[in-house]
């Protein structure tokens, strides 16, 4: 918001960073699909992990959509976009689930939803920022210089905070296996 003339380049750099993070997630899911299936003790999971990775990558990129609208004081537009997106997501998850009666149908609908959301976001950014919606690698260095200290602080200070708040799940049961009516306890 402070640097209005450079906002298109800032947003483009953010979208590229999110896209790279999404591609990294996709690569990890693809590269470790057999290990992930073993962790879940579900060999059939391997056939769905690449589709989940594509969904994750596309959705990660589109996290900027409503954030940019709110930063530009377009609160009503952001709310309508969020509500419309939720409605489209519901339809594109449920209709294929009913029509195909398979997880493949649900995932296909989810990937279509993520693609439509990505297209809508890029269209909005192109209309909103015009020719300034393009990467700027000099600015990217400044953005990284601003953001990386927060990452380092999060890594050095954030993890111990989570370690202190490790929930006690079901008092000796396997993690993630709470009994009916039980709740996780925190030690703080």
mmCIF file of C-alpha atoms in Angstrom:
data_model
loop_
_atom_site.group_PDB
_atom_site.id
_atom_site.type_symbol
_atom_site.label_atom_id
_atom_site.label_comp_id
_atom_site.label_asym_id
_atom_site.label_seq_id
_atom_site.Cartn_x
_atom_site.Cartn_y
_atom_site.Cartn_z
ATOM 1 C CA UNK A 1 0.000 0.000 0.000
ATOM 2 C CA UNK A 2 2.880 2.448 0.606
ATOM 3 C CA UNK A 3 4.391 2.120 -2.873
ATOM 4 C CA UNK A 4 1.332 2.281 -5.110
ATOM 5 C CA UNK A 5 3.264 2.676 -8.371
ATOM 6 C CA UNK A 6 5.294 -0.459 -7.661
ATOM 7 C CA UNK A 7 2.409 -2.566 -6.357
ATOM 8 C CA UNK A 8 1.951 -4.510 -9.608
ATOM 9 C CA UNK A 9 5.580 -5.604 -9.531
ATOM 10 C CA UNK A 10 5.362 -6.465 -5.818
ATOM 11 C CA UNK A 11 2.297 -8.621 -6.475
ATOM 12 C CA UNK A 12 3.921 -10.293 -9.508
ATOM 13 C CA UNK A 13 6.995 -11.139 -7.424
ATOM 14 C CA UNK A 14 4.754 -12.579 -4.691
ATOM 15 C CA UNK A 15 2.817 -14.672 -7.204
ATOM 16 C CA UNK A 16 6.087 -16.037 -8.622
ATOM 17 C CA UNK A 17 7.357 -16.888 -5.120
ATOM 18 C CA UNK A 18 4.074 -18.660 -4.322
ATOM 19 C CA UNK A 19 4.220 -20.510 -7.646
ATOM 20 C CA UNK A 20 7.762 -21.696 -6.904
ATOM 21 C CA UNK A 21 6.661 -22.869 -3.446
ATOM 22 C CA UNK A 22 3.742 -24.702 -5.062
ATOM 23 C CA UNK A 23 6.021 -26.367 -7.588
ATOM 24 C CA UNK A 24 8.322 -27.428 -4.745
ATOM 25 C CA UNK A 25 5.336 -28.976 -2.920
ATOM 26 C CA UNK A 26 4.308 -30.763 -6.107
ATOM 27 C CA UNK A 27 7.853 -32.087 -6.552
ATOM 28 C CA UNK A 28 7.972 -33.330 -2.950
ATOM 29 C CA UNK A 29 4.599 -35.052 -3.262
ATOM 30 C CA UNK A 30 5.643 -36.600 -6.570
ATOM 31 C CA UNK A 31 9.084 -37.617 -5.395
ATOM 32 C CA UNK A 32 7.975 -39.043 -2.071
ATOM 33 C CA UNK A 33 4.664 -40.564 -3.118
ATOM 34 C CA UNK A 34 5.651 -44.110 -2.137
ATOM 35 C CA UNK A 35 7.014 -43.012 1.240
ATOM 36 C CA UNK A 36 3.879 -40.943 1.891
ATOM 37 C CA UNK A 37 1.707 -43.934 1.012
ATOM 38 C CA UNK A 38 3.758 -46.038 3.442
ATOM 39 C CA UNK A 39 3.353 -43.406 6.197
ATOM 40 C CA UNK A 40 -0.419 -43.569 5.749
ATOM 41 C CA UNK A 41 -0.296 -47.345 5.272
ATOM 42 C CA UNK A 42 -2.395 -46.809 2.110
ATOM 43 C CA UNK A 43 -0.640 -47.850 -1.126
ATOM 44 C CA UNK A 44 -3.574 -46.560 -3.208
ATOM 45 C CA UNK A 45 -2.750 -43.005 -2.111
ATOM 46 C CA UNK A 46 0.113 -42.859 -4.621
ATOM 47 C CA UNK A 47 -2.238 -42.563 -7.571
ATOM 48 C CA UNK A 48 -3.766 -39.371 -6.143
ATOM 49 C CA UNK A 49 -0.730 -37.488 -4.833
ATOM 50 C CA UNK A 50 0.249 -35.803 -8.108
ATOM 51 C CA UNK A 51 -3.306 -34.493 -8.563
ATOM 52 C CA UNK A 52 -3.238 -33.259 -4.956
ATOM 53 C CA UNK A 53 0.099 -31.586 -5.675
ATOM 54 C CA UNK A 54 -1.342 -29.767 -8.691
ATOM 55 C CA UNK A 55 -4.293 -28.656 -6.583
ATOM 56 C CA UNK A 56 -1.992 -27.486 -3.785
ATOM 57 C CA UNK A 57 0.284 -25.592 -6.177
ATOM 58 C CA UNK A 58 -2.599 -23.757 -7.849
ATOM 59 C CA UNK A 59 -4.350 -22.944 -4.581
ATOM 60 C CA UNK A 60 -1.124 -21.712 -3.022
ATOM 61 C CA UNK A 61 -0.654 -19.207 -5.843
ATOM 62 C CA UNK A 62 -4.205 -17.917 -5.489
ATOM 63 C CA UNK A 63 -3.817 -17.052 -1.806
ATOM 64 C CA UNK A 64 -2.826 -13.606 -3.040
ATOM 65 C CA UNK A 65 -6.243 -13.013 -4.685
ATOM 66 C CA UNK A 66 -8.336 -11.619 -1.816
ATOM 67 C CA UNK A 67 -5.271 -10.386 0.078
ATOM 68 C CA UNK A 68 -4.480 -7.954 -2.725
ATOM 69 C CA UNK A 69 -8.098 -6.800 -2.850
ATOM 70 C CA UNK A 70 -8.128 -6.106 0.882
ATOM 71 C CA UNK A 71 -4.762 -4.319 0.702
ATOM 72 C CA UNK A 72 -6.269 -2.105 -2.015
ATOM 73 C CA UNK A 73 -9.303 -1.365 0.221
ATOM 74 C CA UNK A 74 -11.667 -3.377 -2.011
ATOM 75 C CA UNK A 75 -13.337 -5.141 0.900
ATOM 76 C CA UNK A 76 -16.707 -5.784 -0.741
ATOM 77 C CA UNK A 77 -15.043 -7.155 -3.868
ATOM 78 C CA UNK A 78 -12.862 -9.420 -1.713
ATOM 79 C CA UNK A 79 -15.904 -10.690 0.205
ATOM 80 C CA UNK A 80 -17.853 -11.351 -2.998
ATOM 81 C CA UNK A 81 -14.827 -13.079 -4.557
ATOM 82 C CA UNK A 82 -14.370 -15.229 -1.467
ATOM 83 C CA UNK A 83 -18.065 -16.178 -1.331
ATOM 84 C CA UNK A 84 -18.212 -16.878 -5.077
ATOM 85 C CA UNK A 85 -15.051 -18.918 -4.818
ATOM 86 C CA UNK A 86 -16.521 -20.952 -1.963
ATOM 87 C CA UNK A 87 -19.695 -21.601 -3.944
ATOM 88 C CA UNK A 88 -17.717 -22.647 -7.035
ATOM 89 C CA UNK A 89 -15.457 -24.862 -4.920
ATOM 90 C CA UNK A 90 -18.467 -26.565 -3.366
ATOM 91 C CA UNK A 91 -20.086 -27.191 -6.736
ATOM 92 C CA UNK A 92 -16.887 -28.408 -8.362
ATOM 93 C CA UNK A 93 -16.182 -30.804 -5.495
ATOM 94 C CA UNK A 94 -19.693 -32.126 -4.920
ATOM 95 C CA UNK A 95 -21.039 -32.464 -8.470
ATOM 96 C CA UNK A 96 -18.115 -34.630 -9.673
ATOM 97 C CA UNK A 97 -18.313 -36.648 -6.437
ATOM 98 C CA UNK A 98 -21.963 -37.427 -7.124
ATOM 99 C CA UNK A 99 -21.515 -37.831 -10.875
ATOM 100 C CA UNK A 100 -18.399 -39.994 -10.898
ATOM 101 C CA UNK A 101 -18.697 -41.527 -7.412
ATOM 102 C CA UNK A 102 -14.944 -41.600 -7.078
ATOM 103 C CA UNK A 103 -12.082 -39.728 -5.521
ATOM 104 C CA UNK A 104 -10.742 -39.148 -9.040
ATOM 105 C CA UNK A 105 -13.900 -37.194 -9.865
ATOM 106 C CA UNK A 106 -13.562 -35.072 -6.736
ATOM 107 C CA UNK A 107 -9.895 -34.364 -7.456
ATOM 108 C CA UNK A 108 -10.614 -33.522 -11.093
ATOM 109 C CA UNK A 109 -13.303 -31.068 -9.975
ATOM 110 C CA UNK A 110 -10.909 -29.603 -7.416
ATOM 111 C CA UNK A 111 -8.159 -29.106 -10.008
ATOM 112 C CA UNK A 112 -10.651 -27.474 -12.405
ATOM 113 C CA UNK A 113 -11.775 -25.172 -9.580
ATOM 114 C CA UNK A 114 -8.168 -24.209 -8.778
ATOM 115 C CA UNK A 115 -7.466 -23.527 -12.471
ATOM 116 C CA UNK A 116 -10.553 -21.304 -12.792
ATOM 117 C CA UNK A 117 -9.584 -19.425 -9.614
ATOM 118 C CA UNK A 118 -6.050 -18.936 -10.947
ATOM 119 C CA UNK A 119 -7.364 -17.617 -14.279
ATOM 120 C CA UNK A 120 -9.755 -15.249 -12.491
ATOM 121 C CA UNK A 121 -6.941 -13.987 -10.259
ATOM 122 C CA UNK A 122 -4.574 -13.365 -13.182
ATOM 123 C CA UNK A 123 -7.349 -11.597 -15.089
ATOM 124 C CA UNK A 124 -8.059 -9.366 -12.067
ATOM 125 C CA UNK A 125 -4.357 -8.599 -11.538
ATOM 126 C CA UNK A 126 -3.901 -7.809 -15.227
ATOM 127 C CA UNK A 127 -6.883 -5.450 -15.167
ATOM 128 C CA UNK A 128 -5.938 -3.906 -11.828
ATOM 129 C CA UNK A 129 -2.213 -3.373 -12.457
ATOM 130 C CA UNK A 130 -1.927 -3.313 -16.244
ATOM 131 C CA UNK A 131 1.606 -3.298 -17.585
ATOM 132 C CA UNK A 132 3.094 -3.003 -14.074
ATOM 133 C CA UNK A 133 2.029 -6.589 -13.304
ATOM 134 C CA UNK A 134 5.393 -8.102 -14.166
ATOM 135 C CA UNK A 135 8.326 -9.418 -12.157
ATOM 136 C CA UNK A 136 11.007 -7.034 -10.969
ATOM 137 C CA UNK A 137 14.083 -8.852 -9.738
ATOM 138 C CA UNK A 138 15.632 -5.750 -8.145
ATOM 139 C CA UNK A 139 12.470 -5.271 -6.104
ATOM 140 C CA UNK A 140 12.409 -8.967 -5.336
ATOM 141 C CA UNK A 141 15.750 -8.613 -3.553
ATOM 142 C CA UNK A 142 14.230 -5.853 -1.430
ATOM 143 C CA UNK A 143 11.157 -7.969 -0.700
ATOM 144 C CA UNK A 144 13.334 -10.891 0.328
ATOM 145 C CA UNK A 145 15.538 -8.653 2.484
ATOM 146 C CA UNK A 146 12.357 -7.527 4.241
ATOM 147 C CA UNK A 147 10.738 -10.977 4.562
ATOM 148 C CA UNK A 148 13.655 -13.314 5.313
ATOM 149 C CA UNK A 149 14.381 -11.942 8.808
ATOM 150 C CA UNK A 150 10.780 -12.831 9.736
ATOM 151 C CA UNK A 151 11.398 -16.360 8.501
ATOM 152 C CA UNK A 152 14.577 -16.618 10.556
ATOM 153 C CA UNK A 153 12.772 -15.288 13.615
ATOM 154 C CA UNK A 154 9.988 -17.801 13.068
ATOM 155 C CA UNK A 155 12.467 -20.654 12.747
ATOM 156 C CA UNK A 156 14.560 -19.653 15.744
ATOM 157 C CA UNK A 157 11.748 -18.535 18.053
ATOM 158 C CA UNK A 158 8.625 -20.184 16.669
ATOM 159 C CA UNK A 159 9.535 -23.841 16.979
ATOM 160 C CA UNK A 160 10.188 -23.847 20.752
ATOM 161 C CA UNK A 161 6.800 -22.158 21.197
ATOM 162 C CA UNK A 162 5.145 -25.060 19.387
ATOM 163 C CA UNK A 163 7.221 -27.580 21.305
ATOM 164 C CA UNK A 164 5.829 -26.189 24.575
ATOM 165 C CA UNK A 165 2.271 -26.478 23.262
ATOM 166 C CA UNK A 166 2.434 -30.047 22.063
ATOM 167 C CA UNK A 167 -1.005 -31.491 22.744
ATOM 168 C CA UNK A 168 -1.447 -34.601 24.791
ATOM 169 C CA UNK A 169 -3.585 -36.691 22.497
ATOM 170 C CA UNK A 170 -5.795 -39.157 24.256
ATOM 171 C CA UNK A 171 -3.397 -39.795 27.175
ATOM 172 C CA UNK A 172 -1.085 -42.451 25.719
ATOM 173 C CA UNK A 173 -3.077 -43.298 22.592
ATOM 174 C CA UNK A 174 -1.503 -43.066 19.168
ATOM 175 C CA UNK A 175 -1.295 -39.445 17.947
ATOM 176 C CA UNK A 176 -4.345 -38.454 15.982
ATOM 177 C CA UNK A 177 -6.543 -41.099 17.625
ATOM 178 C CA UNK A 178 -8.731 -39.223 20.086
ATOM 179 C CA UNK A 179 -11.648 -41.170 21.480
ATOM 180 C CA UNK A 180 -15.240 -40.009 21.227
ATOM 181 C CA UNK A 181 -15.735 -36.899 23.354
ATOM 182 C CA UNK A 182 -12.034 -36.509 24.177
ATOM 183 C CA UNK A 183 -10.157 -33.337 23.413
ATOM 184 C CA UNK A 184 -6.526 -32.448 23.138
ATOM 185 C CA UNK A 185 -4.964 -30.798 26.173
ATOM 186 C CA UNK A 186 -2.250 -28.139 26.113
ATOM 187 C CA UNK A 187 0.418 -27.898 28.760
ATOM 188 C CA UNK A 188 0.154 -24.090 29.073
#
